[in-house]
Amino acid sequence: MALLVKNRGALLILMLNLFLVFTGIGLVIPIMPKFMESLGITGGIIGLLVAAFSLTQLLFSPLAGRLSDSFGRKRMIVIGMLVFALSEWLFGLASSSWLLFISRLLGGISAAMIMPAVMAYAADVTTTEERATGMGYITAAITTGFIIGPGIGGYIAEFGIRVPFYSAAVAGVIAGCITLVILQESLPAKEDEAESSSPEKQQGSLLMQLRFAYREPYFLSLIIVFVMTFGLANFETVFGLFVDHKFGFEPKDIAFIITFGSIAGAVVQLTAFSWILNRFGEDRVISVCLLFAGVFILLTLFVHTFWMIFAVTFIIFLAIDILRPAISTQLSMVARDQQGYVAGLNSAFTSLGNIIGPIVAGYLFDLDIDYPYTIACIILIVCFVLTLREKKSRLQKGTS
């Protein structure tokens, strides 16, 4: 642990950066419905805005990862923070759709610049044995930012509907300045050079990987990832709009539900997730979480009081927070010696779901406020059936 202790200051700076950025992202979640209403934006446009962020993040991530190797981790992080600040400031200033789209496209680029560079930096300053601990610190900063952000945003919005966006921009600038002044550039580890020529790095471009993914034995798992993400995106994209339009929730109400659900999910991930997976296995946990998420999303259409809505959405958020790491764990188990390659495919199929899902959800919302949740329920139940089919297929192969 000596190296980790030695580089703890650098990891703390990285954590502070991600904490501020993801707090900034979380700030705007509860006030989005009121903000969009003030601009006269439809659900379809909101879906496209969410998809625009995911699209540029997906397309720019490979280039950003290579740039962090050649251009430097620190420079990429600082530039990414400033691009993030600019995107949030533009969103706060926006009075037309085209400026909102420019803001979201820049936001996706900033995320693509920051995340690979931060992960690479953490890998540079930790040994193989310390890697999991270092990455755990990074993940904790992201989760904490997401948890705190919506709660803060709901109260900041009391000073003005655009104030949370400007606050997020200021947080980005502060994080960028701290990084520029304090953080030292990391030296790429020698093993990274070897990895660059490894088979995992030679699997081809992203499009080629997606094109030939059907040949892989875990292709059904990747389809489940896409379908699951698509269904969850239908729920998450319009959640704020749904409770705002149907129940008249204020930003503070939305912030309370999201914050409490996020805290519960983080507690379960930190304390009980490993026990749950070891006790019941990935297959059963994934199937049960998909079933619960689908059923309780459907129940959302039939509840009316605040506390009933809170209880139902609490179960949904909890199921989602267990489901996502469970499916990633399952894929890592079947990846064997293709960990990097499969992780990339997992990320790509997740991004595709996050691009297509919000677009569909937004336009369905414009047709009928209940349609996105109805479709999300159907898709998650279909995904539940697919997991049962995949488990049966693996059992048959194991006995043959």
mmCIF file of C-alpha atoms in Angstrom, residues 49-363:
data_model
loop_
_atom_site.group_PDB
_atom_site.id
_atom_site.type_symbol
_atom_site.label_atom_id
_atom_site.label_comp_id
_atom_site.label_asym_id
_atom_site.label_seq_id
_atom_site.Cartn_x
_atom_site.Cartn_y
_atom_site.Cartn_z
ATOM 1 C CA LEU A 49 -30.749 16.240 -25.902
ATOM 2 C CA VAL A 50 -30.015 13.250 -23.660
ATOM 3 C CA ALA A 51 -29.073 11.159 -26.697
ATOM 4 C CA ALA A 52 -26.797 13.918 -28.052
ATOM 5 C CA PHE A 53 -24.695 13.765 -24.869
ATOM 6 C CA SER A 54 -24.366 9.962 -25.058
ATOM 7 C CA LEU A 55 -23.628 10.040 -28.793
ATOM 8 C CA THR A 56 -20.686 12.447 -28.615
ATOM 9 C CA GLN A 57 -19.351 10.661 -25.534
ATOM 10 C CA LEU A 58 -19.441 7.339 -27.422
ATOM 11 C CA LEU A 59 -17.850 8.706 -30.603
ATOM 12 C CA PHE A 60 -15.180 10.827 -28.902
ATOM 13 C CA SER A 61 -14.116 8.375 -26.160
ATOM 14 C CA PRO A 62 -11.673 6.293 -28.282
ATOM 15 C CA LEU A 63 -9.901 9.435 -29.565
ATOM 16 C CA ALA A 64 -9.858 10.990 -26.090
ATOM 17 C CA GLY A 65 -8.303 7.841 -24.659
ATOM 18 C CA ARG A 66 -5.499 7.926 -27.230
ATOM 19 C CA LEU A 67 -4.975 11.661 -26.673
ATOM 20 C CA SER A 68 -4.563 11.098 -22.942
ATOM 21 C CA ASP A 69 -1.662 8.751 -23.775
ATOM 22 C CA SER A 70 0.083 11.172 -26.140
ATOM 23 C CA PHE A 71 -1.068 14.601 -24.947
ATOM 24 C CA GLY A 72 -0.992 13.921 -21.201
ATOM 25 C CA ARG A 73 -3.566 12.965 -18.562
ATOM 26 C CA LYS A 74 -3.451 16.287 -16.724
ATOM 27 C CA ARG A 75 -3.975 18.391 -19.844
ATOM 28 C CA MET A 76 -6.941 16.295 -20.932
ATOM 29 C CA ILE A 77 -8.541 16.532 -17.485
ATOM 30 C CA VAL A 78 -8.086 20.313 -17.285
ATOM 31 C CA ILE A 79 -9.425 20.884 -20.813
ATOM 32 C CA GLY A 80 -12.303 18.490 -20.150
ATOM 33 C CA MET A 81 -13.245 20.382 -16.980
ATOM 34 C CA LEU A 82 -13.281 23.699 -18.841
ATOM 35 C CA VAL A 83 -15.359 22.231 -21.686
ATOM 36 C CA PHE A 84 -17.785 20.894 -19.062
ATOM 37 C CA ALA A 85 -18.022 24.359 -17.468
ATOM 38 C CA LEU A 86 -18.671 25.940 -20.864
ATOM 39 C CA SER A 87 -21.397 23.403 -21.678
ATOM 40 C CA GLU A 88 -23.228 24.064 -18.399
ATOM 41 C CA TRP A 89 -22.911 27.834 -18.775
ATOM 42 C CA LEU A 90 -24.327 27.668 -22.323
ATOM 43 C CA PHE A 91 -27.223 25.543 -21.091
ATOM 44 C CA GLY A 92 -28.013 28.159 -18.453
ATOM 45 C CA LEU A 93 -27.873 30.942 -21.041
ATOM 46 C CA ALA A 94 -29.874 29.056 -23.677
ATOM 47 C CA SER A 95 -33.163 30.452 -24.915
ATOM 48 C CA SER A 96 -33.337 28.300 -28.055
ATOM 49 C CA SER A 97 -33.044 24.584 -28.888
ATOM 50 C CA TRP A 98 -29.915 24.879 -31.026
ATOM 51 C CA LEU A 99 -27.875 26.303 -28.137
ATOM 52 C CA LEU A 100 -29.142 23.510 -25.877
ATOM 53 C CA PHE A 101 -27.898 20.937 -28.397
ATOM 54 C CA ILE A 102 -24.489 22.620 -28.674
ATOM 55 C CA SER A 103 -24.301 22.516 -24.873
ATOM 56 C CA ARG A 104 -25.151 18.801 -24.677
ATOM 57 C CA LEU A 105 -22.759 17.877 -27.486
ATOM 58 C CA LEU A 106 -19.987 19.715 -25.632
ATOM 59 C CA GLY A 107 -21.033 17.972 -22.424
ATOM 60 C CA GLY A 108 -20.578 14.560 -24.057
ATOM 61 C CA ILE A 109 -17.153 15.560 -25.357
ATOM 62 C CA SER A 110 -16.116 16.768 -21.894
ATOM 63 C CA ALA A 111 -17.189 13.464 -20.318
ATOM 64 C CA ALA A 112 -15.217 11.560 -22.975
ATOM 65 C CA MET A 113 -12.125 13.675 -22.235
ATOM 66 C CA ILE A 114 -12.332 13.464 -18.447
ATOM 67 C CA MET A 115 -13.205 9.832 -17.703
ATOM 68 C CA PRO A 116 -10.517 7.988 -19.729
ATOM 69 C CA ALA A 117 -7.834 10.417 -18.542
ATOM 70 C CA VAL A 118 -8.853 10.050 -14.892
ATOM 71 C CA MET A 119 -8.976 6.248 -15.116
ATOM 72 C CA ALA A 120 -5.600 6.182 -16.888
ATOM 73 C CA TYR A 121 -4.073 8.511 -14.288
ATOM 74 C CA ALA A 122 -5.354 6.290 -11.466
ATOM 75 C CA ALA A 123 -3.844 3.272 -13.240
ATOM 76 C CA ASP A 124 -0.515 5.131 -13.663
ATOM 77 C CA VAL A 125 -0.106 5.838 -9.964
ATOM 78 C CA THR A 126 -1.249 2.474 -8.575
ATOM 79 C CA THR A 127 0.220 -1.002 -8.782
ATOM 80 C CA THR A 128 -1.793 -3.945 -10.069
ATOM 81 C CA GLU A 129 -2.596 -4.955 -6.476
ATOM 82 C CA GLU A 130 -3.745 -1.417 -5.613
ATOM 83 C CA ARG A 131 -5.737 -0.891 -8.818
ATOM 84 C CA ALA A 132 -9.097 -2.016 -7.416
ATOM 85 C CA THR A 133 -8.703 0.242 -4.364
ATOM 86 C CA GLY A 134 -7.790 3.231 -6.521
ATOM 87 C CA MET A 135 -10.695 2.662 -8.891
ATOM 88 C CA GLY A 136 -12.954 2.221 -5.865
ATOM 89 C CA TYR A 137 -12.005 5.710 -4.681
ATOM 90 C CA ILE A 138 -12.789 7.128 -8.129
ATOM 91 C CA THR A 139 -16.170 5.383 -8.283
ATOM 92 C CA ALA A 140 -17.010 6.577 -4.767
ATOM 93 C CA ALA A 141 -16.399 10.197 -5.822
ATOM 94 C CA ILE A 142 -18.716 9.800 -8.825
ATOM 95 C CA THR A 143 -21.456 8.152 -6.768
ATOM 96 C CA THR A 144 -21.224 10.741 -3.985
ATOM 97 C CA GLY A 145 -21.476 13.579 -6.510
ATOM 98 C CA PHE A 146 -24.576 12.062 -8.057
ATOM 99 C CA ILE A 147 -26.133 11.583 -4.615
ATOM 100 C CA ILE A 148 -25.474 15.098 -3.344
ATOM 101 C CA GLY A 149 -26.072 16.945 -6.630
ATOM 102 C CA PRO A 150 -29.860 16.599 -7.019
ATOM 103 C CA GLY A 151 -30.481 17.549 -3.386
ATOM 104 C CA ILE A 152 -28.380 20.705 -3.708
ATOM 105 C CA GLY A 153 -29.896 21.526 -7.102
ATOM 106 C CA GLY A 154 -33.433 21.325 -5.784
ATOM 107 C CA TYR A 155 -32.682 24.010 -3.203
ATOM 108 C CA ILE A 156 -30.433 26.189 -5.382
ATOM 109 C CA ALA A 157 -33.318 26.398 -7.863
ATOM 110 C CA GLU A 158 -35.176 28.468 -5.274
ATOM 111 C CA PHE A 159 -32.857 31.358 -6.247
ATOM 112 C CA GLY A 160 -33.635 30.976 -9.953
ATOM 113 C CA ILE A 161 -34.296 28.246 -12.478
ATOM 114 C CA ARG A 162 -30.949 28.848 -14.231
ATOM 115 C CA VAL A 163 -28.788 29.200 -11.123
ATOM 116 C CA PRO A 164 -27.977 25.435 -10.858
ATOM 117 C CA PHE A 165 -26.475 25.481 -14.378
ATOM 118 C CA TYR A 166 -24.274 28.459 -13.551
ATOM 119 C CA SER A 167 -23.295 26.769 -10.262
ATOM 120 C CA ALA A 168 -22.263 23.653 -12.183
ATOM 121 C CA ALA A 169 -20.159 25.806 -14.523
ATOM 122 C CA VAL A 170 -18.390 27.447 -11.575
ATOM 123 C CA ALA A 171 -17.721 24.008 -10.051
ATOM 124 C CA GLY A 172 -16.118 22.900 -13.324
ATOM 125 C CA VAL A 173 -13.835 25.950 -13.470
ATOM 126 C CA ILE A 174 -12.796 25.483 -9.820
ATOM 127 C CA ALA A 175 -12.001 21.810 -10.446
ATOM 128 C CA GLY A 176 -10.002 22.675 -13.569
ATOM 129 C CA CYS A 177 -7.965 25.339 -11.753
ATOM 130 C CA ILE A 178 -7.209 23.037 -8.814
ATOM 131 C CA THR A 179 -6.032 20.357 -11.236
ATOM 132 C CA LEU A 180 -3.879 22.799 -13.208
ATOM 133 C CA VAL A 181 -2.155 24.197 -10.119
ATOM 134 C CA ILE A 182 -1.786 21.155 -7.870
ATOM 135 C CA LEU A 183 -1.912 17.910 -9.862
ATOM 136 C CA GLN A 184 1.378 16.622 -11.278
ATOM 137 C CA GLU A 185 1.413 14.901 -14.660
ATOM 138 C CA SER A 186 1.609 11.123 -14.307
ATOM 139 C CA LEU A 187 4.125 9.083 -16.253
ATOM 140 C CA PRO A 188 2.537 6.330 -18.374
ATOM 141 C CA ALA A 189 3.368 2.969 -16.900
ATOM 142 C CA LYS A 190 5.610 0.710 -18.993
ATOM 143 C CA GLU A 191 2.989 -2.002 -18.961
ATOM 144 C CA ASP A 192 0.612 0.383 -20.782
ATOM 145 C CA GLU A 193 2.976 0.295 -23.770
ATOM 146 C CA ALA A 194 2.747 -3.452 -23.840
ATOM 147 C CA GLU A 195 -0.996 -3.292 -23.544
ATOM 148 C CA SER A 196 -1.235 -1.007 -26.572
ATOM 149 C CA SER A 197 -0.064 -3.867 -28.780
ATOM 150 C CA SER A 198 -2.018 -6.580 -26.986
ATOM 151 C CA PRO A 199 -4.702 -8.578 -28.769
ATOM 152 C CA GLU A 200 -7.376 -6.678 -26.877
ATOM 153 C CA LYS A 201 -6.179 -3.417 -28.449
ATOM 154 C CA GLN A 202 -6.068 -4.978 -31.883
ATOM 155 C CA GLN A 203 -9.702 -6.066 -32.007
ATOM 156 C CA GLY A 204 -10.484 -3.365 -34.552
ATOM 157 C CA SER A 205 -12.522 -0.199 -34.566
ATOM 158 C CA LEU A 206 -15.687 0.288 -32.566
ATOM 159 C CA LEU A 207 -17.866 -0.279 -35.646
ATOM 160 C CA MET A 208 -16.010 -3.489 -36.484
ATOM 161 C CA GLN A 209 -16.429 -4.714 -32.914
ATOM 162 C CA LEU A 210 -20.168 -4.054 -33.029
ATOM 163 C CA ARG A 211 -20.469 -5.615 -36.487
ATOM 164 C CA PHE A 212 -18.913 -8.926 -35.474
ATOM 165 C CA ALA A 213 -20.171 -9.065 -31.887
ATOM 166 C CA TYR A 214 -22.810 -11.624 -32.919
ATOM 167 C CA ARG A 215 -20.029 -14.195 -33.298
ATOM 168 C CA GLU A 216 -19.116 -14.045 -29.624
ATOM 169 C CA PRO A 217 -20.462 -16.645 -27.160
ATOM 170 C CA TYR A 218 -21.626 -13.836 -24.862
ATOM 171 C CA PHE A 219 -23.572 -12.007 -27.604
ATOM 172 C CA LEU A 220 -26.922 -12.698 -25.895
ATOM 173 C CA SER A 221 -25.540 -11.055 -22.753
ATOM 174 C CA LEU A 222 -24.654 -7.987 -24.826
ATOM 175 C CA ILE A 223 -28.174 -7.921 -26.281
ATOM 176 C CA ILE A 224 -29.513 -8.043 -22.726
ATOM 177 C CA VAL A 225 -27.255 -5.093 -21.852
ATOM 178 C CA PHE A 226 -28.656 -3.086 -24.779
ATOM 179 C CA VAL A 227 -32.310 -3.994 -24.121
ATOM 180 C CA MET A 228 -31.927 -3.372 -20.390
ATOM 181 C CA THR A 229 -30.271 0.026 -20.941
ATOM 182 C CA PHE A 230 -32.898 0.954 -23.535
ATOM 183 C CA GLY A 231 -35.712 0.154 -21.101
ATOM 184 C CA LEU A 232 -34.089 1.902 -18.145
ATOM 185 C CA ALA A 233 -33.364 4.966 -20.293
ATOM 186 C CA ASN A 234 -37.085 5.137 -21.107
ATOM 187 C CA PHE A 235 -37.764 5.360 -17.381
ATOM 188 C CA GLU A 236 -34.948 7.690 -16.351
ATOM 189 C CA THR A 237 -35.174 10.191 -19.223
ATOM 190 C CA VAL A 238 -38.753 11.245 -18.536
ATOM 191 C CA PHE A 239 -38.903 10.637 -14.764
ATOM 192 C CA GLY A 240 -38.710 14.316 -13.865
ATOM 193 C CA LEU A 241 -41.174 15.254 -16.631
ATOM 194 C CA PHE A 242 -43.542 12.456 -15.635
ATOM 195 C CA VAL A 243 -43.877 13.410 -11.961
ATOM 196 C CA ASP A 244 -43.929 17.121 -12.851
ATOM 197 C CA HIS A 245 -46.743 16.813 -15.406
ATOM 198 C CA LYS A 246 -48.774 14.114 -13.680
ATOM 199 C CA PHE A 247 -48.414 15.062 -10.020
ATOM 200 C CA GLY A 248 -47.129 18.651 -10.085
ATOM 201 C CA PHE A 249 -43.931 17.818 -8.206
ATOM 202 C CA GLU A 250 -41.630 20.731 -7.456
ATOM 203 C CA PRO A 251 -37.818 20.534 -7.920
ATOM 204 C CA LYS A 252 -37.369 19.873 -4.188
ATOM 205 C CA ASP A 253 -39.766 16.897 -4.364
ATOM 206 C CA ILE A 254 -37.903 15.390 -7.323
ATOM 207 C CA ALA A 255 -34.560 16.059 -5.614
ATOM 208 C CA PHE A 256 -35.730 14.273 -2.446
ATOM 209 C CA ILE A 257 -36.820 11.129 -4.326
ATOM 210 C CA ILE A 258 -33.662 10.914 -6.456
ATOM 211 C CA THR A 259 -31.290 11.682 -3.572
ATOM 212 C CA PHE A 260 -32.848 9.175 -1.172
ATOM 213 C CA GLY A 261 -32.938 6.472 -3.847
ATOM 214 C CA SER A 262 -29.296 7.131 -4.769
ATOM 215 C CA ILE A 263 -28.171 6.967 -1.136
ATOM 216 C CA ALA A 264 -29.963 3.649 -0.648
ATOM 217 C CA GLY A 265 -28.408 2.257 -3.815
ATOM 218 C CA ALA A 266 -24.906 3.374 -2.782
ATOM 219 C CA VAL A 267 -25.312 1.834 0.685
ATOM 220 C CA VAL A 268 -26.400 -1.489 -0.829
ATOM 221 C CA GLN A 269 -23.487 -1.449 -3.305
ATOM 222 C CA LEU A 270 -20.968 -0.766 -0.530
ATOM 223 C CA THR A 271 -22.343 -3.138 2.099
ATOM 224 C CA ALA A 272 -24.490 -5.923 0.670
ATOM 225 C CA PHE A 273 -23.841 -6.191 -3.082
ATOM 226 C CA SER A 274 -21.019 -8.754 -2.845
ATOM 227 C CA TRP A 275 -23.012 -10.840 -0.368
ATOM 228 C CA ILE A 276 -26.100 -10.741 -2.608
ATOM 229 C CA LEU A 277 -24.116 -11.900 -5.653
ATOM 230 C CA ASN A 278 -22.290 -14.629 -3.720
ATOM 231 C CA ARG A 279 -25.498 -15.824 -2.069
ATOM 232 C CA PHE A 280 -27.793 -15.910 -5.109
ATOM 233 C CA GLY A 281 -25.491 -15.735 -8.150
ATOM 234 C CA GLU A 282 -25.382 -13.215 -11.004
ATOM 235 C CA ASP A 283 -28.063 -14.925 -13.100
ATOM 236 C CA ARG A 284 -30.707 -14.939 -10.393
ATOM 237 C CA VAL A 285 -29.923 -11.403 -9.188
ATOM 238 C CA ILE A 286 -30.136 -10.000 -12.735
ATOM 239 C CA SER A 287 -33.420 -11.793 -13.471
ATOM 240 C CA VAL A 288 -35.058 -10.711 -10.206
ATOM 241 C CA CYS A 289 -33.931 -7.084 -10.576
ATOM 242 C CA LEU A 290 -35.246 -6.923 -14.153
ATOM 243 C CA LEU A 291 -38.591 -8.360 -13.024
ATOM 244 C CA PHE A 292 -38.903 -5.967 -10.085
ATOM 245 C CA ALA A 293 -37.882 -2.962 -12.178
ATOM 246 C CA GLY A 294 -40.417 -3.808 -14.890
ATOM 247 C CA VAL A 295 -43.311 -4.491 -12.513
ATOM 248 C CA PHE A 296 -42.717 -1.429 -10.329
ATOM 249 C CA ILE A 297 -42.348 0.859 -13.351
ATOM 250 C CA LEU A 298 -45.814 -0.342 -14.372
ATOM 251 C CA LEU A 299 -47.092 0.334 -10.836
ATOM 252 C CA THR A 300 -45.935 3.937 -11.200
ATOM 253 C CA LEU A 301 -48.876 4.445 -13.565
ATOM 254 C CA PHE A 302 -51.393 3.479 -10.878
ATOM 255 C CA VAL A 303 -50.193 5.268 -7.711
ATOM 256 C CA HIS A 304 -51.242 8.798 -6.807
ATOM 257 C CA THR A 305 -49.957 9.939 -3.406
ATOM 258 C CA PHE A 306 -46.447 11.313 -2.868
ATOM 259 C CA TRP A 307 -45.342 8.581 -0.469
ATOM 260 C CA MET A 308 -46.675 5.786 -2.687
ATOM 261 C CA ILE A 309 -44.782 7.275 -5.635
ATOM 262 C CA PHE A 310 -41.710 7.582 -3.412
ATOM 263 C CA ALA A 311 -41.978 3.923 -2.325
ATOM 264 C CA VAL A 312 -42.432 2.594 -5.876
ATOM 265 C CA THR A 313 -39.595 4.651 -7.364
ATOM 266 C CA PHE A 314 -37.375 3.714 -4.417
ATOM 267 C CA ILE A 315 -37.715 0.027 -5.364
ATOM 268 C CA ILE A 316 -37.017 0.865 -9.020
ATOM 269 C CA PHE A 317 -33.851 2.835 -8.219
ATOM 270 C CA LEU A 318 -32.668 0.095 -5.847
ATOM 271 C CA ALA A 319 -33.212 -2.592 -8.503
ATOM 272 C CA ILE A 320 -31.328 -0.502 -11.075
ATOM 273 C CA ASP A 321 -28.399 0.124 -8.697
ATOM 274 C CA ILE A 322 -28.025 -3.629 -8.102
ATOM 275 C CA LEU A 323 -28.701 -4.593 -11.710
ATOM 276 C CA ARG A 324 -26.001 -2.531 -13.430
ATOM 277 C CA PRO A 325 -22.962 -3.818 -11.498
ATOM 278 C CA ALA A 326 -24.426 -7.346 -11.557
ATOM 279 C CA ILE A 327 -24.576 -7.455 -15.371
ATOM 280 C CA SER A 328 -21.038 -6.022 -15.580
ATOM 281 C CA THR A 329 -19.827 -8.690 -13.146
ATOM 282 C CA GLN A 330 -21.514 -11.414 -15.202
ATOM 283 C CA LEU A 331 -19.847 -10.213 -18.400
ATOM 284 C CA SER A 332 -16.443 -10.069 -16.711
ATOM 285 C CA MET A 333 -16.925 -13.700 -15.653
ATOM 286 C CA VAL A 334 -17.525 -14.906 -19.218
ATOM 287 C CA ALA A 335 -14.855 -12.639 -20.740
ATOM 288 C CA ARG A 336 -11.958 -14.819 -19.536
ATOM 289 C CA ASP A 337 -8.837 -13.434 -21.274
ATOM 290 C CA GLN A 338 -10.764 -10.731 -23.183
ATOM 291 C CA GLN A 339 -11.552 -8.435 -20.275
ATOM 292 C CA GLY A 340 -10.705 -5.164 -22.042
ATOM 293 C CA TYR A 341 -12.432 -6.174 -25.268
ATOM 294 C CA VAL A 342 -15.628 -7.286 -23.522
ATOM 295 C CA ALA A 343 -15.633 -4.213 -21.272
ATOM 296 C CA GLY A 344 -15.461 -2.081 -24.417
ATOM 297 C CA LEU A 345 -18.368 -3.947 -26.004
ATOM 298 C CA ASN A 346 -20.343 -3.648 -22.764
ATOM 299 C CA SER A 347 -19.753 0.108 -22.796
ATOM 300 C CA ALA A 348 -20.658 0.358 -26.494
ATOM 301 C CA PHE A 349 -23.952 -1.547 -26.147
ATOM 302 C CA THR A 350 -24.767 0.499 -23.033
ATOM 303 C CA SER A 351 -24.125 3.719 -24.961
ATOM 304 C CA LEU A 352 -26.332 2.566 -27.835
ATOM 305 C CA GLY A 353 -29.155 1.947 -25.360
ATOM 306 C CA ASN A 354 -28.565 5.366 -23.810
ATOM 307 C CA ILE A 355 -28.741 6.971 -27.269
ATOM 308 C CA ILE A 356 -31.801 5.223 -28.689
ATOM 309 C CA GLY A 357 -33.763 4.871 -25.422
ATOM 310 C CA PRO A 358 -34.079 8.600 -24.602
ATOM 311 C CA ILE A 359 -35.110 9.456 -28.181
ATOM 312 C CA VAL A 360 -37.915 6.888 -28.110
ATOM 313 C CA ALA A 361 -38.954 7.893 -24.572
ATOM 314 C CA GLY A 362 -39.130 11.582 -25.461
ATOM 315 C CA TYR A 363 -41.354 11.110 -28.494
#
